[in-house]
PDB file of C-alpha atoms in Angstrom:
ATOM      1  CA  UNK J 244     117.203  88.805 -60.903  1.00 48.00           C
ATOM      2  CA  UNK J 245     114.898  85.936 -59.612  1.00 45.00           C
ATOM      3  CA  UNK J 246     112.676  83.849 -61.587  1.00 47.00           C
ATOM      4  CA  UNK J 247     109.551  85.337 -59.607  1.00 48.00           C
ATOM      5  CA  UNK J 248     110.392  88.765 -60.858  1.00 47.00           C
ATOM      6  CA  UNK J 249     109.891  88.703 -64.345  1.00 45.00           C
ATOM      7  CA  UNK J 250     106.042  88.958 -64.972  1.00 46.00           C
ATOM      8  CA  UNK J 251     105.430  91.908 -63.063  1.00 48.00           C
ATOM      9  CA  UNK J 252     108.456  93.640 -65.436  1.00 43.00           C
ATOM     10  CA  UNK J 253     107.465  92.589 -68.187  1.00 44.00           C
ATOM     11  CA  UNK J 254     103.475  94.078 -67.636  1.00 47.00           C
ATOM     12  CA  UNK J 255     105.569  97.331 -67.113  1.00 44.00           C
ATOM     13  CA  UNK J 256     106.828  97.352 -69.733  1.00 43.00           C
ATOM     14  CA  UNK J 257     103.739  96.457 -71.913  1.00 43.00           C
ATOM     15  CA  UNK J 258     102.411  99.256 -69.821  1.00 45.00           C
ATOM     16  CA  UNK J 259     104.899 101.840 -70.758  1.00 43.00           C
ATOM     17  CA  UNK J 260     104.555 100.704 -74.214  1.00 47.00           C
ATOM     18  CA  UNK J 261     100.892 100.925 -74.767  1.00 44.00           C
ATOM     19  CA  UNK J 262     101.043 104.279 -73.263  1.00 48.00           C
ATOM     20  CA  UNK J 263     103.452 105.717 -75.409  1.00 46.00           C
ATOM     21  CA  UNK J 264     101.456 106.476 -78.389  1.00 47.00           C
ATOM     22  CA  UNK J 265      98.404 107.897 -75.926  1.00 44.00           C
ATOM     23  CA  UNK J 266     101.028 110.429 -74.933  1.00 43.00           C
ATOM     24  CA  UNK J 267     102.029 111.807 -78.108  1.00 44.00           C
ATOM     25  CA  UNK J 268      98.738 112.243 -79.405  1.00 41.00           C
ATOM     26  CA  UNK J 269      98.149 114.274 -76.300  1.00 35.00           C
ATOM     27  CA  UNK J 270     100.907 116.655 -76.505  1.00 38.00           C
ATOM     28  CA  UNK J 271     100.093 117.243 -80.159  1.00 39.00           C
ATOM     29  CA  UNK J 272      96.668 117.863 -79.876  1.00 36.00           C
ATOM     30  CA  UNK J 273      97.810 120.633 -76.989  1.00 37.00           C
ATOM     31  CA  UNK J 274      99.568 122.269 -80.416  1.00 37.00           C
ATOM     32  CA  UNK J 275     102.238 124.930 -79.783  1.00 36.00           C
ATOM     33  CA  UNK J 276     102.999 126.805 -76.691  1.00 39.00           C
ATOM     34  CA  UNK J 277     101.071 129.999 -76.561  1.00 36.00           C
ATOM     35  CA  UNK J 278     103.156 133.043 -77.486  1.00 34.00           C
ATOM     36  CA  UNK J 279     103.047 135.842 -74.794  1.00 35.00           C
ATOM     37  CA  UNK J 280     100.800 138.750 -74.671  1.00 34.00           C
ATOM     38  CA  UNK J 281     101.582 141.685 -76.758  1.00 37.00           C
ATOM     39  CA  UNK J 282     102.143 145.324 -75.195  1.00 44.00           C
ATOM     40  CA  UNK J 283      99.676 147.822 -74.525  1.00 56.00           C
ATOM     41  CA  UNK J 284     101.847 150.254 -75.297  1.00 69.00           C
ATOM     42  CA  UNK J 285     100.417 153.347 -77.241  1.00 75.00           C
ATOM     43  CA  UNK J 286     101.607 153.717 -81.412  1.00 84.00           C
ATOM     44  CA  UNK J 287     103.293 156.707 -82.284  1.00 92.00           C
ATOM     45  CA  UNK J 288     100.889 158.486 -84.438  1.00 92.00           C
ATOM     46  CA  UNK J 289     102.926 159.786 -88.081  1.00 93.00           C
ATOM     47  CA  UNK J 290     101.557 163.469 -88.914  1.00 94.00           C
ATOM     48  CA  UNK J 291      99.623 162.659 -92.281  1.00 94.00           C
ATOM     49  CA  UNK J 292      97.240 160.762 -89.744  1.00 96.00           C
ATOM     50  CA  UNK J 293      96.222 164.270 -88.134  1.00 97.00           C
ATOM     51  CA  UNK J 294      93.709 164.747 -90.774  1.00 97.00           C
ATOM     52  CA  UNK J 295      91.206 162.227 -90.174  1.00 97.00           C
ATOM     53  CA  UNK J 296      88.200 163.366 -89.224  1.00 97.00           C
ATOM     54  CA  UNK J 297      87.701 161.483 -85.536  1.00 97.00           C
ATOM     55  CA  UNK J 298      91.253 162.993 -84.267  1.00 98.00           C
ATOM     56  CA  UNK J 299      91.592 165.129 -81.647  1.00 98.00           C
ATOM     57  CA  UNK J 300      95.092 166.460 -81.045  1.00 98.00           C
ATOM     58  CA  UNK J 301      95.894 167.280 -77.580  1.00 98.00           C
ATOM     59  CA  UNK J 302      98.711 169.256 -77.696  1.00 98.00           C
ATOM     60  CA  UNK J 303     101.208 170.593 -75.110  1.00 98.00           C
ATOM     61  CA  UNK J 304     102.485 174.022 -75.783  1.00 98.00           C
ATOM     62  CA  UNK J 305     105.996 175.395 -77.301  1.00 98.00           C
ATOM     63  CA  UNK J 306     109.248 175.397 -75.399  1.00 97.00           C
ATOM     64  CA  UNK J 307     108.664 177.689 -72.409  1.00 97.00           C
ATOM     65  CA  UNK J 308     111.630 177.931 -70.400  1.00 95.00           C
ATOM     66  CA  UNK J 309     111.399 176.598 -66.693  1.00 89.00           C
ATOM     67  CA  UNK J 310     108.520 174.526 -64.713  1.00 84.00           C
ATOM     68  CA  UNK J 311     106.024 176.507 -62.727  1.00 87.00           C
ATOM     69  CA  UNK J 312     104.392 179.544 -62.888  1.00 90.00           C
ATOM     70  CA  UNK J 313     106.089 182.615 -60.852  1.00 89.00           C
ATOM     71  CA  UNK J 314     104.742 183.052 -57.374  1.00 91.00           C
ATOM     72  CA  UNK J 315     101.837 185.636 -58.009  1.00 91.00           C
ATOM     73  CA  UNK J 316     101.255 184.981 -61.574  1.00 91.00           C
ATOM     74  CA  UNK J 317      97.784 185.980 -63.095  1.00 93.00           C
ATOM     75  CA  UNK J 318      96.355 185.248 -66.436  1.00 92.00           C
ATOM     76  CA  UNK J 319      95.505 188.634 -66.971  1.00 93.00           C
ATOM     77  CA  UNK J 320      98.895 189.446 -67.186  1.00 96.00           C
ATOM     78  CA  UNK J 321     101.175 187.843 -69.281  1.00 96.00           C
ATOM     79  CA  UNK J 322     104.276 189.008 -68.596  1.00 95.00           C
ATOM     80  CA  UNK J 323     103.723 187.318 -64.586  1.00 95.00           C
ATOM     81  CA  UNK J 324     103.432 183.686 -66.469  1.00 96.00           C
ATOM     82  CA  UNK J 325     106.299 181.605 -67.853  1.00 95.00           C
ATOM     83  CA  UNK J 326     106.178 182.201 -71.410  1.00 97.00           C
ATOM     84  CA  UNK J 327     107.655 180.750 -74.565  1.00 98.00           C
ATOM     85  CA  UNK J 328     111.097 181.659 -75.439  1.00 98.00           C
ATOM     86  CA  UNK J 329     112.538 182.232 -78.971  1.00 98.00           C
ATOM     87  CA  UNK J 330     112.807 179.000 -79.597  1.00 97.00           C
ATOM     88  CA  UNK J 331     109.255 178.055 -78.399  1.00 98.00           C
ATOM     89  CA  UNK J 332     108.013 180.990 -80.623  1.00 98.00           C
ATOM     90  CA  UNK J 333     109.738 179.228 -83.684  1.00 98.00           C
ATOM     91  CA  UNK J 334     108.859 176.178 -82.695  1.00 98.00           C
ATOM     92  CA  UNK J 335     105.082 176.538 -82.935  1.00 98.00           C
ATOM     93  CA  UNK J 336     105.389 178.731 -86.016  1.00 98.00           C
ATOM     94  CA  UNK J 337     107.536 175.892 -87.853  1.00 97.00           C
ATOM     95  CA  UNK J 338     105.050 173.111 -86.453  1.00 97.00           C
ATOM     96  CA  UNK J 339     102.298 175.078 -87.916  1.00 98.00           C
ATOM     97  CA  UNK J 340     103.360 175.375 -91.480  1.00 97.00           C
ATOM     98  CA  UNK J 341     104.469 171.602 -91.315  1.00 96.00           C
ATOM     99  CA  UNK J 342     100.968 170.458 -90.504  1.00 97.00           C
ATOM    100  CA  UNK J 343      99.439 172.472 -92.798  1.00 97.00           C
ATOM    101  CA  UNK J 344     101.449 171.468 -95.370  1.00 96.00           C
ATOM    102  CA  UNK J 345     100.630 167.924 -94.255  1.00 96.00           C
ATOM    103  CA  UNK J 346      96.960 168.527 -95.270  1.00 96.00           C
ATOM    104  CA  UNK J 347      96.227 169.340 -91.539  1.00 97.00           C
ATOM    105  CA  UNK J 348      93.053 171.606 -91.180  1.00 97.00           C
ATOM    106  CA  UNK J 349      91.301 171.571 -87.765  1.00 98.00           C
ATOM    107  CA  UNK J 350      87.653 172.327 -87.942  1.00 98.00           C
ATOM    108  CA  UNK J 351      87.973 173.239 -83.807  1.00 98.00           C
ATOM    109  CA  UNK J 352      90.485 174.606 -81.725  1.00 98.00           C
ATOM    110  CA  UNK J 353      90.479 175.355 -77.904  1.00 98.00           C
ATOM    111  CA  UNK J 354      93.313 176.561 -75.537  1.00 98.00           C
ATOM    112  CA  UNK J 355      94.232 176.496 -72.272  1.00 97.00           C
ATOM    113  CA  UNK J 356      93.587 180.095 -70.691  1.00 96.00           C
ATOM    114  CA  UNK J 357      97.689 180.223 -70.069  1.00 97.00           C
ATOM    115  CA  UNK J 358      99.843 183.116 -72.349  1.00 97.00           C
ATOM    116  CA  UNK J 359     101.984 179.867 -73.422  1.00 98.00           C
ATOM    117  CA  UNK J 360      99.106 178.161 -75.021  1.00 98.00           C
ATOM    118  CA  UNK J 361      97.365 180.948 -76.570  1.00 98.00           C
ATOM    119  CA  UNK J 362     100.471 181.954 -78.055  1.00 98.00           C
ATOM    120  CA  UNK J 363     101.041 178.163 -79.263  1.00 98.00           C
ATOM    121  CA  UNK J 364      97.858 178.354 -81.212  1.00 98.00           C
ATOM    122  CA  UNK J 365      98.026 181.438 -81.995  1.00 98.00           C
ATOM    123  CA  UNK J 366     101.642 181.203 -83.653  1.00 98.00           C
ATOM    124  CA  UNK J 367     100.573 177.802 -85.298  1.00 98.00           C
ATOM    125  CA  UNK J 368      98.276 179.922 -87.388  1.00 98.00           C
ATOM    126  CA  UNK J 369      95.799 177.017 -87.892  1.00 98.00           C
ATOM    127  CA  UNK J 370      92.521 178.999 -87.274  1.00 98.00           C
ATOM    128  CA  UNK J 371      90.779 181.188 -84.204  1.00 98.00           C
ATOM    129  CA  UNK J 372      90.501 179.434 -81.246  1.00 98.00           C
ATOM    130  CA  UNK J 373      88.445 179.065 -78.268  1.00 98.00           C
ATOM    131  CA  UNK J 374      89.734 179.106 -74.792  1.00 98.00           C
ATOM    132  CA  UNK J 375      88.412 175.992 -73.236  1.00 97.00           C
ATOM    133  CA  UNK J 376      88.940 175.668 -69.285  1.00 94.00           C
ATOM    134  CA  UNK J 377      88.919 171.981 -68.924  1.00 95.00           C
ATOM    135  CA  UNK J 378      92.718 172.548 -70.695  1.00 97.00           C
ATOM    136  CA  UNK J 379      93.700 174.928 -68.079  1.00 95.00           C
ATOM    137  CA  UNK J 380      96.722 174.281 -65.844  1.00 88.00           C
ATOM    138  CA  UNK J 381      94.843 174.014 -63.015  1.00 72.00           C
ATOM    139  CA  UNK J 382      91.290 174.370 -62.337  1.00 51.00           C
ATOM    140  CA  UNK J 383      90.048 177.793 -61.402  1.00 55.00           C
ATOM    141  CA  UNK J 384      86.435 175.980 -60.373  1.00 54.00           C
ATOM    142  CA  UNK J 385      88.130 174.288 -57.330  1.00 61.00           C
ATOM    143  CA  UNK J 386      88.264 170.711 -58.804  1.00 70.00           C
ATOM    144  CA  UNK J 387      90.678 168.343 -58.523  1.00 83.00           C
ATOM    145  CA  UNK J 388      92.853 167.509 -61.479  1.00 85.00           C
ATOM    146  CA  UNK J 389      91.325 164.080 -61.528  1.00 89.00           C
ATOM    147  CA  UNK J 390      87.699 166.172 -61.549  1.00 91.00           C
ATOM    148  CA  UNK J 391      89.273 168.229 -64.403  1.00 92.00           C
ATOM    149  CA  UNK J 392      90.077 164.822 -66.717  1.00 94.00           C
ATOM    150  CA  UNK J 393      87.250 163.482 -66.238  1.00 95.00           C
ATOM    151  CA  UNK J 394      85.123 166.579 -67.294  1.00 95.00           C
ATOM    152  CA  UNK J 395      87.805 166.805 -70.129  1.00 97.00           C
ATOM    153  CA  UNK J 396      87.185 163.174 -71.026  1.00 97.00           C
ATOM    154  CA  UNK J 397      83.626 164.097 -71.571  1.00 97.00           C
ATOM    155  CA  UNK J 398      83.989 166.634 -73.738  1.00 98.00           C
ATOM    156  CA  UNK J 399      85.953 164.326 -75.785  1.00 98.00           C
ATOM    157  CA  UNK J 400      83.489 161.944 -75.920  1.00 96.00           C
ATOM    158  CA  UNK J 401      80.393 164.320 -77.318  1.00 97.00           C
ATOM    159  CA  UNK J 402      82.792 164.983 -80.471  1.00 97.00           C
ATOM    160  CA  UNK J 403      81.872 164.564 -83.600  1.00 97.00           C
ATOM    161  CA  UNK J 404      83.823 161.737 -85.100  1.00 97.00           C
ATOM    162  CA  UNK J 405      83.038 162.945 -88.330  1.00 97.00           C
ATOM    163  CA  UNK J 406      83.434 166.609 -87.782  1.00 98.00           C
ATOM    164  CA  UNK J 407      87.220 166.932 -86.967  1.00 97.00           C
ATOM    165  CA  UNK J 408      90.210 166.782 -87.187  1.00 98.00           C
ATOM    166  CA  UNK J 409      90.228 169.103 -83.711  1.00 98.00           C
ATOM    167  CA  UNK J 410      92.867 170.518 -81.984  1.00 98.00           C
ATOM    168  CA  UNK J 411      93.412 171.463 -78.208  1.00 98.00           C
ATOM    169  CA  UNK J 412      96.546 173.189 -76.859  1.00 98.00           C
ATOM    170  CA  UNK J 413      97.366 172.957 -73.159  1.00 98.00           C
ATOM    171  CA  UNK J 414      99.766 171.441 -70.726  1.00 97.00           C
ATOM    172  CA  UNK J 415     101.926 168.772 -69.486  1.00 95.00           C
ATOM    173  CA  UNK J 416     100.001 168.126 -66.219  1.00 93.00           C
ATOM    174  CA  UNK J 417      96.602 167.461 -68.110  1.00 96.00           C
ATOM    175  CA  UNK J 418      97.333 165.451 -70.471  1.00 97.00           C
ATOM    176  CA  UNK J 419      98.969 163.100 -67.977  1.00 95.00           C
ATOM    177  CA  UNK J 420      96.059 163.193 -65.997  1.00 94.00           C
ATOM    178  CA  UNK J 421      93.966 162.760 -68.993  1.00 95.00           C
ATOM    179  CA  UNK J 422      95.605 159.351 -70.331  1.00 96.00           C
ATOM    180  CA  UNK J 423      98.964 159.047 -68.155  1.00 95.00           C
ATOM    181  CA  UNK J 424     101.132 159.943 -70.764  1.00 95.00           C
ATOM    182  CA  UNK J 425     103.748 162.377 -70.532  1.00 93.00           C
ATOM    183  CA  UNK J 426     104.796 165.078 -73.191  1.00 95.00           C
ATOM    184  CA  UNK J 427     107.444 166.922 -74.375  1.00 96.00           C
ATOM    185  CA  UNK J 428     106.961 170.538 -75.524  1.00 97.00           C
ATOM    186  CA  UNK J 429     105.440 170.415 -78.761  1.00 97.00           C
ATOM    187  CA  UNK J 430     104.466 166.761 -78.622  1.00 97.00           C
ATOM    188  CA  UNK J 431     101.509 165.480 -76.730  1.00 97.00           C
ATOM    189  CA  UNK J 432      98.702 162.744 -77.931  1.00 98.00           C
ATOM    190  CA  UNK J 433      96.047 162.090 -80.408  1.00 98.00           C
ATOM    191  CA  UNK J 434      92.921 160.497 -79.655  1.00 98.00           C
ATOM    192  CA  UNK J 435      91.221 158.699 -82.474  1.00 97.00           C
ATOM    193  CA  UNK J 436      87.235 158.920 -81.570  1.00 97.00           C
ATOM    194  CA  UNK J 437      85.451 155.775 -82.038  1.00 95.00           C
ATOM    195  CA  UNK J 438      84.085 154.652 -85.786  1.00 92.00           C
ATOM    196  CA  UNK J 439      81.492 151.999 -86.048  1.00 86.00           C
ATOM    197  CA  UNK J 440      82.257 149.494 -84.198  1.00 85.00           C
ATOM    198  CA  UNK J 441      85.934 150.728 -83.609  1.00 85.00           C
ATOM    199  CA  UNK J 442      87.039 151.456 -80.107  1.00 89.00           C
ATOM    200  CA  UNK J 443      88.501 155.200 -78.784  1.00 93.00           C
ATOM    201  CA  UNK J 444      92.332 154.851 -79.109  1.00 95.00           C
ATOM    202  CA  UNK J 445      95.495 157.345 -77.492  1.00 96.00           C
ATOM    203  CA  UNK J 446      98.276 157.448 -79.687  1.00 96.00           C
ATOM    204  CA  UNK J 447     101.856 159.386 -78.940  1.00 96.00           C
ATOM    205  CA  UNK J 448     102.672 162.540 -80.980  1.00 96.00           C
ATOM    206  CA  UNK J 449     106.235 162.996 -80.596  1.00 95.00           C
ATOM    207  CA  UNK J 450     107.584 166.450 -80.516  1.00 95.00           C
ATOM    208  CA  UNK J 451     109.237 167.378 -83.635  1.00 91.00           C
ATOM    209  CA  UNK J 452     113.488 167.254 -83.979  1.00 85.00           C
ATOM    210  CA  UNK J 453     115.166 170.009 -82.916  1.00 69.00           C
TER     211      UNK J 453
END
């Protein structure tokens, strides 16, 4: 290397060694890499919860054999509707007498004007119930389904936080369209109405073991 060369190394290196300690201090004072984002994803909610007094169980009805309604169907008429099976009517009898024994004791219930629901709640043996039309399969007023949630969600909201636990029983299709969860027979969501400065929070119910 030639003679003429060595200063202007020699400042890079000072350089690069005055720098050094600027650099670390940096990186430290940045601290740790940030750790990602958790989930959104809804808690399953255990079945000693049910009996606080801001939940509202939203409940899709026993096995009933099938997916739709036969062509013709009226509400009126029961045997026209798909109904629960055997093992639907056990199924809502059994999940009765397990959430009472829990300590669950609804101060509300409402139905869905369907055979399958009525018979849900009325197999649970819980209390008398009120057939509520927001919970209906689909809306007999002409709205849409998204009309339907929303008027649903409202109803929610003027709750009593303090007054429950409450109970609805109704169907697959609205309680998607209520919080875009889905919901096997049985199973369905609980809503947890606000608290003080708490905010309003879904949870899953899972449908009991077979």
């Amino acid at each position: 290397m030639s003679a003429h060369r060595w200063p202007a190394l020699f400042a890079c290196l000072l350089f690069v060694a005055l720098m050094a300690p600027a650099a670390g201090a940096l990186a430290q004072s940045a601290g740790p890499p940030a750790a990602p984002a958790a989930t959104g994803a809804p808690r399953d909610i255990a079945v000693a919860e049910l009996a606080r007094p801001n939940v509202v169980v939203i409940l899709r009805h026993a096995n009933a054999p099938g997916v739709y309604d036969p062509p013709g169907f009226r509400l009126d008429a029961c045997e026209t509707q798909r109904n629960l099976d055997a093992a639907g009517r056990r199924q809502a009898a059994e999940l009765g007498a397990a959430w009472k024994a829990a300590g669950f004791r609804p101060t509300r219930i409402w139905s869905s004007a369907w055979c399958r629901c009525q018979d849900t709640a009325r197999l649970m043996d819980l209390g008398p119930f009120t057939v509520l039309p927001e919970l209906n399969s689909r809306s007999d007023a002409g709205r849409s389904r998204e009309a339907q949630a929303a008027a649903l969600n409202r109803f929610i909201d003027r709750l009593d936080p303090r007054g429950g636990p409450y109970l609805m029983v109704t169907h697959q299709f609205v309680i998607t369209a209520l919080t875009g969860l889905g919901a096997d027979s049985a199973g369905g969501v609980a809503i947890e109405l606000p608290v003080g400065n708490a905010a309003r929070r879904t949870r899953v119910l899972p449908a009991p073991a077979s």
